[in-house]
Coordinates of C-alpha atoms and ligand atoms in Angstrom, one line a residue:
X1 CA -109.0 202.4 192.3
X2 CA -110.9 201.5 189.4
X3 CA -112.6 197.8 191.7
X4 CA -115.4 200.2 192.6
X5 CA -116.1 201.8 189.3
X6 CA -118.1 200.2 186.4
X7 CA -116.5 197.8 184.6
X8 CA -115.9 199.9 181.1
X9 CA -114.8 202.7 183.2
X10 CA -111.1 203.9 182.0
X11 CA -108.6 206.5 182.7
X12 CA -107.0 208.3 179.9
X13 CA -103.6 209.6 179.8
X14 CA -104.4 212.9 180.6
X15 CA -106.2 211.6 183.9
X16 CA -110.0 211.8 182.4
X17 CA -112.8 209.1 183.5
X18 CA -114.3 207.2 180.8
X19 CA -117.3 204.7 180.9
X20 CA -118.9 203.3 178.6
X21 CA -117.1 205.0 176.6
X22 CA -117.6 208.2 177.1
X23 CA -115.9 211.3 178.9
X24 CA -117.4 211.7 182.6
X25 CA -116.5 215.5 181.6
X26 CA -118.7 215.7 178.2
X27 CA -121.6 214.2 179.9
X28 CA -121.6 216.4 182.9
X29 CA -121.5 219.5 179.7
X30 CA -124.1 217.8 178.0
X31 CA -126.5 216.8 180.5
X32 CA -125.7 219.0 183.3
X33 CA -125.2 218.0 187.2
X34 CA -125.8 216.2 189.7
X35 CA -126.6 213.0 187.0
X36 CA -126.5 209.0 188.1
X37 CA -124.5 207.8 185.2
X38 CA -125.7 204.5 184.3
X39 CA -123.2 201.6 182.3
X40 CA -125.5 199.2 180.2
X41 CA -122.7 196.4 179.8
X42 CA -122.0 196.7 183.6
X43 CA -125.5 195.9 184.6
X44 CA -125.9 193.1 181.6
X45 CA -123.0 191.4 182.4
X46 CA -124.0 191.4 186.4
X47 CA -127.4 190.0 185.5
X48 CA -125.9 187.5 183.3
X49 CA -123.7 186.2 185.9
X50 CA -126.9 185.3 187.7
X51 CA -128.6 184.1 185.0
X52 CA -125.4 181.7 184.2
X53 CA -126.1 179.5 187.5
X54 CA -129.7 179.6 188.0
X55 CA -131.3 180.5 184.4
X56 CA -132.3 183.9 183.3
X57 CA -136.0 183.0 184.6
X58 CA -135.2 182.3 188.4
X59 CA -133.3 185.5 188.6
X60 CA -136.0 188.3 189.7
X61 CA -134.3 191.0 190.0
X62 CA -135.3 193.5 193.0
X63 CA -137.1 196.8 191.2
X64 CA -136.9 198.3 194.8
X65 CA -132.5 198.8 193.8
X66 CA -133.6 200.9 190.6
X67 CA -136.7 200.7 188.7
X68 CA -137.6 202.6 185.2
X69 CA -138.6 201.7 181.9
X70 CA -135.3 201.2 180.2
X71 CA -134.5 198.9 183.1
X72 CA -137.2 196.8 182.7
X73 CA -136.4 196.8 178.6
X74 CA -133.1 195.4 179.3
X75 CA -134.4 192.7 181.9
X76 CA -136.7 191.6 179.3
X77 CA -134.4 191.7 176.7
X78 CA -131.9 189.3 179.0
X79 CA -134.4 186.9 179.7
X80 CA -134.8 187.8 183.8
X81 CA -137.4 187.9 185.8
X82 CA -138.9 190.9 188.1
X83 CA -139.3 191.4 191.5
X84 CA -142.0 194.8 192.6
X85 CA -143.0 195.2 195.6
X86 CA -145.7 198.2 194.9
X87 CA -148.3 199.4 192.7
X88 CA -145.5 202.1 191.2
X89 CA -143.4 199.4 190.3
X90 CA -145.8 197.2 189.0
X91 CA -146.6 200.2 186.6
X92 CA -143.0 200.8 185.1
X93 CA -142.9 197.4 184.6
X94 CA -146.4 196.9 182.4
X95 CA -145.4 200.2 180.6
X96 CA -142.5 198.8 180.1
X97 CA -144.4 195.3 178.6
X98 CA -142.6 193.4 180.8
X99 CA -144.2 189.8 180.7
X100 CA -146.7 190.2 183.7
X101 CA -145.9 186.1 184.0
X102 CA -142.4 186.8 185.1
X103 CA -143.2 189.1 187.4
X104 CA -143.1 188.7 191.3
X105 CA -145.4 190.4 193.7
X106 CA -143.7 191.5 197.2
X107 CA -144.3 193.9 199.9
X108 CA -145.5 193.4 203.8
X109 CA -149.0 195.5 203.2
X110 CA -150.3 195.3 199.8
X111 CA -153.5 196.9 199.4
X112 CA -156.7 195.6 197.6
X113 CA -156.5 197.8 194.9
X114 CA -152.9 197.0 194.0
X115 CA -153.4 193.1 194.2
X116 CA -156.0 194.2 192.0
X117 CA -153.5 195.7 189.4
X118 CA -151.8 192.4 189.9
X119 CA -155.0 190.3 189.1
X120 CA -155.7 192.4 186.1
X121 CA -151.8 192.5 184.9
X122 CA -152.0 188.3 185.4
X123 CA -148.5 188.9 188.0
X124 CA -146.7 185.5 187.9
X125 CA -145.9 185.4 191.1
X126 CA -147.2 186.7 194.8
X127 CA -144.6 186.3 197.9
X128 CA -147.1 186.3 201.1
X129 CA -146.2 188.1 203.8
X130 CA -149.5 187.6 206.3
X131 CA -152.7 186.5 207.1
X132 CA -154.2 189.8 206.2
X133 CA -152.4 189.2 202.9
X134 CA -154.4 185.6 202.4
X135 CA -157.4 187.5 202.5
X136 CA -157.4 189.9 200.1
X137 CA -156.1 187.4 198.1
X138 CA -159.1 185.6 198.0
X139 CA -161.3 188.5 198.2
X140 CA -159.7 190.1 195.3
X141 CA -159.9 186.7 193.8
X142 CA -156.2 186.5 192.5
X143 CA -156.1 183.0 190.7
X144 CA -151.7 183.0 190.6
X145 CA -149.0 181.1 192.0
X146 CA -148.1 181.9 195.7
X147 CA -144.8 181.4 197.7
X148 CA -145.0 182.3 201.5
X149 CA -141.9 184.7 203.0
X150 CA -140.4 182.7 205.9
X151 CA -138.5 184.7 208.8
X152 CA -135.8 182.3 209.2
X153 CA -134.5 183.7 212.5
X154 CA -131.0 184.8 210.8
X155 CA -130.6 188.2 209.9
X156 CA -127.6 189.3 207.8
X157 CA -126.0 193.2 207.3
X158 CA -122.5 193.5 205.9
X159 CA -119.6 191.4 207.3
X160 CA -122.0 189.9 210.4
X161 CA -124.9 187.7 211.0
X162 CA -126.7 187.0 213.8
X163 CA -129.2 184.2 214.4
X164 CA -132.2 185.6 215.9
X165 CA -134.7 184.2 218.3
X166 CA -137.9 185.9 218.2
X167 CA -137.7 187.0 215.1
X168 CA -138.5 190.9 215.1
X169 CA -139.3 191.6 211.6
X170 CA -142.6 193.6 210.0
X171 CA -141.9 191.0 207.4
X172 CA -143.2 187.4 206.8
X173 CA -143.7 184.8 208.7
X174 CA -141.7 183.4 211.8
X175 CA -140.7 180.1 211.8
X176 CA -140.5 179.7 216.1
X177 CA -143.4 180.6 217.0
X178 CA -145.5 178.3 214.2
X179 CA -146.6 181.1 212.7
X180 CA -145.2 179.9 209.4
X181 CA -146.7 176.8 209.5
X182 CA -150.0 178.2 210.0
X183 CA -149.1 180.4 207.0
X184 CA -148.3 177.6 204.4
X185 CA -151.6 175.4 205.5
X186 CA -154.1 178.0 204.6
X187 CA -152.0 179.5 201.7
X188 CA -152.5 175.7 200.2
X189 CA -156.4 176.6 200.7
X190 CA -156.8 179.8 198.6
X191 CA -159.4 179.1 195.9
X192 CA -157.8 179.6 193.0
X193 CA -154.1 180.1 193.5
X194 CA -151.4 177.0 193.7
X195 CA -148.4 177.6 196.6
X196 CA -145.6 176.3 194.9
X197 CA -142.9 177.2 197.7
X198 CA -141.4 178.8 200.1
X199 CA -139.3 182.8 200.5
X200 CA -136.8 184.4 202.3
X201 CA -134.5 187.3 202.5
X202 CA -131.8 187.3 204.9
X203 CA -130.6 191.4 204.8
X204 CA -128.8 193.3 202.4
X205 CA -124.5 194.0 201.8
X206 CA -124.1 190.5 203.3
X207 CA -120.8 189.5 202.2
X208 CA -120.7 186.5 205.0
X209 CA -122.2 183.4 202.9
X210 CA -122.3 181.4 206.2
X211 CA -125.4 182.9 206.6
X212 CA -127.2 181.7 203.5
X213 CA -125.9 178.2 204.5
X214 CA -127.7 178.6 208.0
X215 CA -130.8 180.0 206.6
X216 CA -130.8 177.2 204.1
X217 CA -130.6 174.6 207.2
X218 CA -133.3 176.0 208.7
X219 CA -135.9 176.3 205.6
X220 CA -134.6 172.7 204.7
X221 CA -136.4 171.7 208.0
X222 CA -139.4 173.6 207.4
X223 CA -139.9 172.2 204.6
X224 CA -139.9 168.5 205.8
X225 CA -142.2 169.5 208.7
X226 CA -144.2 171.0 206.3
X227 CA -144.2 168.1 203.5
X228 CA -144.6 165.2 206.6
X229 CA -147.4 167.2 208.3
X230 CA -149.1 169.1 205.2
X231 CA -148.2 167.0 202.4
X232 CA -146.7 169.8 201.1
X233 CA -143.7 169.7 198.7
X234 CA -142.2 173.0 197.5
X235 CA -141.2 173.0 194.2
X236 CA -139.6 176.4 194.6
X237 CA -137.6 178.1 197.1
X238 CA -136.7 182.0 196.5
X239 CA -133.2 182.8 198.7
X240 CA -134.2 186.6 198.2
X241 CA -131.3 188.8 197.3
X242 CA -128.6 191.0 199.8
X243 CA -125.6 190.0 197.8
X244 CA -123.5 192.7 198.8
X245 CA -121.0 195.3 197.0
X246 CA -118.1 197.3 197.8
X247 CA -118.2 201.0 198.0
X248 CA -114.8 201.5 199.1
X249 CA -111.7 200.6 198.2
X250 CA -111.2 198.4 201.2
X251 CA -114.4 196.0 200.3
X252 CA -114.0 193.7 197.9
X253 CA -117.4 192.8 195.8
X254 CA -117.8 189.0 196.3
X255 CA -117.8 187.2 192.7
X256 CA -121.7 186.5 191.8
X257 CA -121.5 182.8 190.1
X258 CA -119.1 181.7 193.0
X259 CA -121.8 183.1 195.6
X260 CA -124.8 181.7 194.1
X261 CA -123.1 178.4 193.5
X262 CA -122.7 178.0 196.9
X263 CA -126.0 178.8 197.8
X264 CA -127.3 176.0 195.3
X265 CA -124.9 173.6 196.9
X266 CA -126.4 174.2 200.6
X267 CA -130.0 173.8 198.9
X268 CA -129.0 170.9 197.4
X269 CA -127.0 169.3 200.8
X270 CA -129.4 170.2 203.2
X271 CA -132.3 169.2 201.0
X272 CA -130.6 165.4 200.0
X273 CA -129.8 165.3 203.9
X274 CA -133.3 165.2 204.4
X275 CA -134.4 163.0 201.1
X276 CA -136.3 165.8 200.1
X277 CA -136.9 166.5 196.3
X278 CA -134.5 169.6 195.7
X279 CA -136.5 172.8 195.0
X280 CA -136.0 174.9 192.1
X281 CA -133.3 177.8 193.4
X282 CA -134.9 181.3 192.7
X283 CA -133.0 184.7 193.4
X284 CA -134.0 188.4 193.6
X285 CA -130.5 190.5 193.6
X286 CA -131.1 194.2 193.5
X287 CA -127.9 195.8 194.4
X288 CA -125.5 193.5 193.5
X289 CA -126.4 193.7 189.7
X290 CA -127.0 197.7 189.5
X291 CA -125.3 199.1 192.6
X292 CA -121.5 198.8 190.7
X293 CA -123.6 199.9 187.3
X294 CA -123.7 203.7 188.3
X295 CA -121.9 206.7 189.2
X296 CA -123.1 209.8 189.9
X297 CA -121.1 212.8 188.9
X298 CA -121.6 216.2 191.2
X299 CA -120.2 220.1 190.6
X300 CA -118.5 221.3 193.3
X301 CA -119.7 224.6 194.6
X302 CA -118.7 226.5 198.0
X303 CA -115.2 224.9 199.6
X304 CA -115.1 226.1 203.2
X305 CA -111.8 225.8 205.4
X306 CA -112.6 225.8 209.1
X307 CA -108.5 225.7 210.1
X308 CA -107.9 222.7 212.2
X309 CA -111.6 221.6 212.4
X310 CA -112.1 220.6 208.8
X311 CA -113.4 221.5 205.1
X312 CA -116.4 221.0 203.6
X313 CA -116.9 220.8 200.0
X314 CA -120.5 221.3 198.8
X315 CA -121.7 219.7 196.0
X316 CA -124.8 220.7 193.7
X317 CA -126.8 217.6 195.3
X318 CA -126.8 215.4 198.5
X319 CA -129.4 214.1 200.5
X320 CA -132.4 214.1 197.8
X321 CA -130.4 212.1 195.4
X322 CA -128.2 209.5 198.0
X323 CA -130.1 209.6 201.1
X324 CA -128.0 206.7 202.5
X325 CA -125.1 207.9 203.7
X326 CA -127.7 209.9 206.2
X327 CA -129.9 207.1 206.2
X328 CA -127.6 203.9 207.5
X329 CA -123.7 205.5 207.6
X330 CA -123.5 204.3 203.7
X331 CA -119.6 204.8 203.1
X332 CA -118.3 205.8 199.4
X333 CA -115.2 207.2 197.4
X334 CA -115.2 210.6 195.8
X335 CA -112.7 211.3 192.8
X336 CA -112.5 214.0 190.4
X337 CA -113.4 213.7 186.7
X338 CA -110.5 214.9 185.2
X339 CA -107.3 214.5 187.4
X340 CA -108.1 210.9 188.3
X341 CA -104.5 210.2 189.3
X342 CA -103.7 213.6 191.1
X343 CA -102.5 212.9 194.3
X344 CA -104.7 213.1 196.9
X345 CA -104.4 215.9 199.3
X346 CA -105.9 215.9 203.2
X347 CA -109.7 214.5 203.9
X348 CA -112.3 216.7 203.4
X349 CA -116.2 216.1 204.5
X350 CA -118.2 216.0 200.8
X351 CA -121.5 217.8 201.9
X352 CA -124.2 218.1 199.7
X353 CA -126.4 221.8 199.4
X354 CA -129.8 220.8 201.8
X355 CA -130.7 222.6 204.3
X356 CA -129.6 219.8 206.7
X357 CA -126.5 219.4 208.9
X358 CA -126.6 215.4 208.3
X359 CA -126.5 216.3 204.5
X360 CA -123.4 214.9 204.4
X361 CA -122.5 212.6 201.0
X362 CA -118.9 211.1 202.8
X363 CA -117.4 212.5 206.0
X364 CA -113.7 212.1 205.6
X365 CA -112.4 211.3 202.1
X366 CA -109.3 212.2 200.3
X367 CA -109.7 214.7 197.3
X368 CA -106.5 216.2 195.6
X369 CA -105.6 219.6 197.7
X370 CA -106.3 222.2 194.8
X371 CA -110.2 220.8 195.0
X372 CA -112.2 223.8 194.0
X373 CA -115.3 225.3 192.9
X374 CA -116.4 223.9 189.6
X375 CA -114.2 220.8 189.3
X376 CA -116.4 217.6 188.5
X377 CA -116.6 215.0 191.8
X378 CA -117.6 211.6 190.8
X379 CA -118.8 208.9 193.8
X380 CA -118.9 205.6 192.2
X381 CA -121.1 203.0 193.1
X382 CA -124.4 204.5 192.9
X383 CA -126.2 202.1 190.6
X384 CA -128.9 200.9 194.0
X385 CA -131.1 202.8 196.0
X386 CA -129.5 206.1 195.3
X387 CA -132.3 207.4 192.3
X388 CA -134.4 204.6 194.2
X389 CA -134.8 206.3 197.4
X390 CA -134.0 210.4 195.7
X391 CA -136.7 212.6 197.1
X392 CA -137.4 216.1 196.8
X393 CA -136.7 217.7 200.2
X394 CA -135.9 221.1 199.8
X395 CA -137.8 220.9 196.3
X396 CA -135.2 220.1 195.1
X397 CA -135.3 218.5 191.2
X398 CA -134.0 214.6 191.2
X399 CA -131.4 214.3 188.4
X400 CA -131.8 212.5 185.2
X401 CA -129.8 208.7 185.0
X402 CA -128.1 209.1 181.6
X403 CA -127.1 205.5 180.3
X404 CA -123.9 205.1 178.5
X405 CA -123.2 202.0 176.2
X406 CA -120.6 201.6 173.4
X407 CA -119.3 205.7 173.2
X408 CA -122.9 206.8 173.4
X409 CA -125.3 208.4 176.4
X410 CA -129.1 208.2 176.2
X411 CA -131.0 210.1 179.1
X412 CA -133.3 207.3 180.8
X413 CA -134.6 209.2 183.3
X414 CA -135.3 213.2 182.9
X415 CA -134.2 215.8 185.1
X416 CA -137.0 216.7 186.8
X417 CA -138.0 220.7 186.6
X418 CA -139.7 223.5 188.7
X419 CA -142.6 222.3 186.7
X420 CA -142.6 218.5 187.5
X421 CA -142.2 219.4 191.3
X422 CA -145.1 222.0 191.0
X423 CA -147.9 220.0 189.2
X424 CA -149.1 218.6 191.8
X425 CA -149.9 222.4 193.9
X426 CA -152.9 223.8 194.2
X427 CA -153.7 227.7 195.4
X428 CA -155.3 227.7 198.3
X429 CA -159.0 228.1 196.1
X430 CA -157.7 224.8 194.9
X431 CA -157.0 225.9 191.5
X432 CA -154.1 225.6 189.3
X433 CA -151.2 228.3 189.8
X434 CA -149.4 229.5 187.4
Ligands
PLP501 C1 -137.6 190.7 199.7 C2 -136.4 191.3 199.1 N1 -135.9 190.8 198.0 C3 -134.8 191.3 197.4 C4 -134.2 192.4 197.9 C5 -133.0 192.9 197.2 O1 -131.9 193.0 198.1 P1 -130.4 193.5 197.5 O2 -130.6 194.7 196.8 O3 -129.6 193.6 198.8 O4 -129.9 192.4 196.6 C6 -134.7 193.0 199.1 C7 -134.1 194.3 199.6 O5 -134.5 194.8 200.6 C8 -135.9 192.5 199.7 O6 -136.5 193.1 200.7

């Protein structure tokens, strides 16, 4: 039961959650609810397993899974690297100090004014993504090292790949129609920058490594086109991230080091194959470092018994704080806090409290039978693009992310309040309420 929890998380005798030490109960009294629950050692020793095949510098991690300040503390203090992929990002990460040097710049349309910020910041790193990209560029005058994103034609989602012909992505460039060709002989002629390599990422929960291998195959030969024809040899090649993780007790979280060693075993195959200097391997995992790092822990509110339709427990959050359930059928576990080994009773749809009928956090799960209002529902794996993606529909407040470490919690994020969501208001004379 406890594969899907962080690793420090415990049960204690009288059925109580522990992680990191501390009692899931004490921090719902002490911080309140709906709160993401974050486990320092969880997300360090994640990082670090990256870190132990590649080096701590070729590991960028993804700031789209979860980005804040403390994050970007600990990345620093590990050694990583960061991948942003906006301005917002870019911005936790300076307040952060994070080394601008180790920082890579992503995202399909970034504006003038935030490849500006990343001039000014001196960003390590920019990961093209098109010809309307090279330009500002070079209008912005961004003197940095660049690395083109490659559509390799294999896509990759959970337990399936396909190989794709045309290519249908907003992102990069494709690699059948010569487009990325184009894209790596006149990224070699922005003034002022150096290319040094080539980028791709595959999709996201892969857990089928096959499709690493083929992608690898496929940028191998691009890259000998490219260094025959161009003269162009890339030192680096960035494999993106979309390691995946298991929500449910029926997934099993593929092993990081083993994963990644095989991927630097297909880079180094394929390249040898084609007597091709072996590029440096560069990463940017996201959910597979933070996703098992966090919980979030919910009260439960209103239990409604339709007889023999089904029952709906409500929880105190939902849709503004795990949009992905609604978003893309995101599957996960529900337990409760303090009866961890009661027996579970019939399935019952979790929903959360937005005004919404799709508001729902997990459509058939098990919960023990004498679920009721007030008992503490926990929904493990939470750690990536839960707090990244939390919004306020409804105005409703996003919850803080309360990190636990060693038998103490530290709020890293605030709860939002009535306040935070109404700063931003105006009365209709466009003055200040309140
Ligand atoms: C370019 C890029 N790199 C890295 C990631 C991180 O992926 P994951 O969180 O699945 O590891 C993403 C996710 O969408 C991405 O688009």
């Amino acid at each position: 039961m406890l594969e899907v929890f962080p690793a420090t998380a415990k049960i204690t005798d009288d059925g109580h959650l522990t992680i990191g030490g501390c009692n899931a109960i004490e921090i719902a009294e002490q911080h309140g609810t709906p709160v993401i629950v974050f486990d320092r050692a969880t997300f360090e020793k994640r990082a670090e397993s990256y870190a132990a095949v590649l080096g701590p510098r070729q590991v960028f991690y993804a700031g789209k899974s979860f980005c804040c300040v403390a994050v970007c503390e600990l990345l620093d203090r590990l050694g990583l690297s960061l991948d942003v992929c906006t301005g917002g990002e870019l911005a936790t990460a300076l307040r952060a100090s994070f080394p601008a040097d180790r920082i890579a710049f992503h995202g399909n349309n970034k504006s003038i004014s935030e490849l500006e910020m990343a001039k000014e910041a001196g960003v390590g790193r920019i990961v093209v993504d098109s010809f309307e990209e090279l330009e500002r560029i070079a209008k912005v005058g961004l003197t940095t090292r660049l690395l083109v994103r490659i559509t390799p034609g294999v896509e990759a989602h959970t337990h399936e790949f396909v190989q794709t012909g045309q290519e249908d992505s907003k992102f990069g460039f494709g690699l059948a129609d010569g487009v990325a060709f184009e894209a790596v002989k006149r990224a070699m002629a922005v003034p002022g920058c150096t290319l040094v390599g080539l980028h791709a990422h595959i999709g996201s929960q892969i857990f089928e490594m096959a499709a690493f291998d083929l992608a690898v195959r496929r940028l191998a030969a691009f890259a000998n086109d490219i260094r025959k024809e161009l003269g162009f040899v890339a030192e680096e090649l960035n494999l993106g991230g979309g390691l995946g993780i298991a929500h449910t007790d029926d997934e099993i979280t593929p092993d990081i080091e083993e994963s990644v060693q095989r991927i630097s075993s297909a880079v180094q195959r394929e390249f040898e194959a084609l007597s091709l200097a072996i590029p440096r391997l560069y990463c940017e995992p996201g959910r597979s470092i933070v996703g098992p790092a966090a919980v979030t822990l919910y009260r439960a509110g209103t239990v409604k018994q339709i007889p023999g339709v089904r029952t709906y427990v409500s929880v105190d959050g939902g849709m503004s704080d795990n949009i992905r359930p609604a978003l893309y059928d995101a599957r996960y576990e529900a337990f409760v806090a303090d009866r961890m080994n009661a027996k579970q009773g019939p399935r019952v749809t979790l929903s959360g409290k937005h005004c919404e009928s799709g508001d729902v956090l997990i459509r058939d799960v098990h919960l023990p039978a004498d679920i009721c209002e007030g008992d503490l529902i926990v929904v493990p794996a939470t750690g990536a693009y839960t707090y990244s993606m939390a919004n306020n529909y409804n105005r409703v407040a996003r919850p803080p992310v309360v990190m636990v470490h060693e038998g103490r919690s530290t709020v890293i994020v605030e709860r939002e309040t009535n306040d935070d969501l109404l700063k931003l208001d105006r009365r209709l004379d466009g003055s200040k309420p309140g």
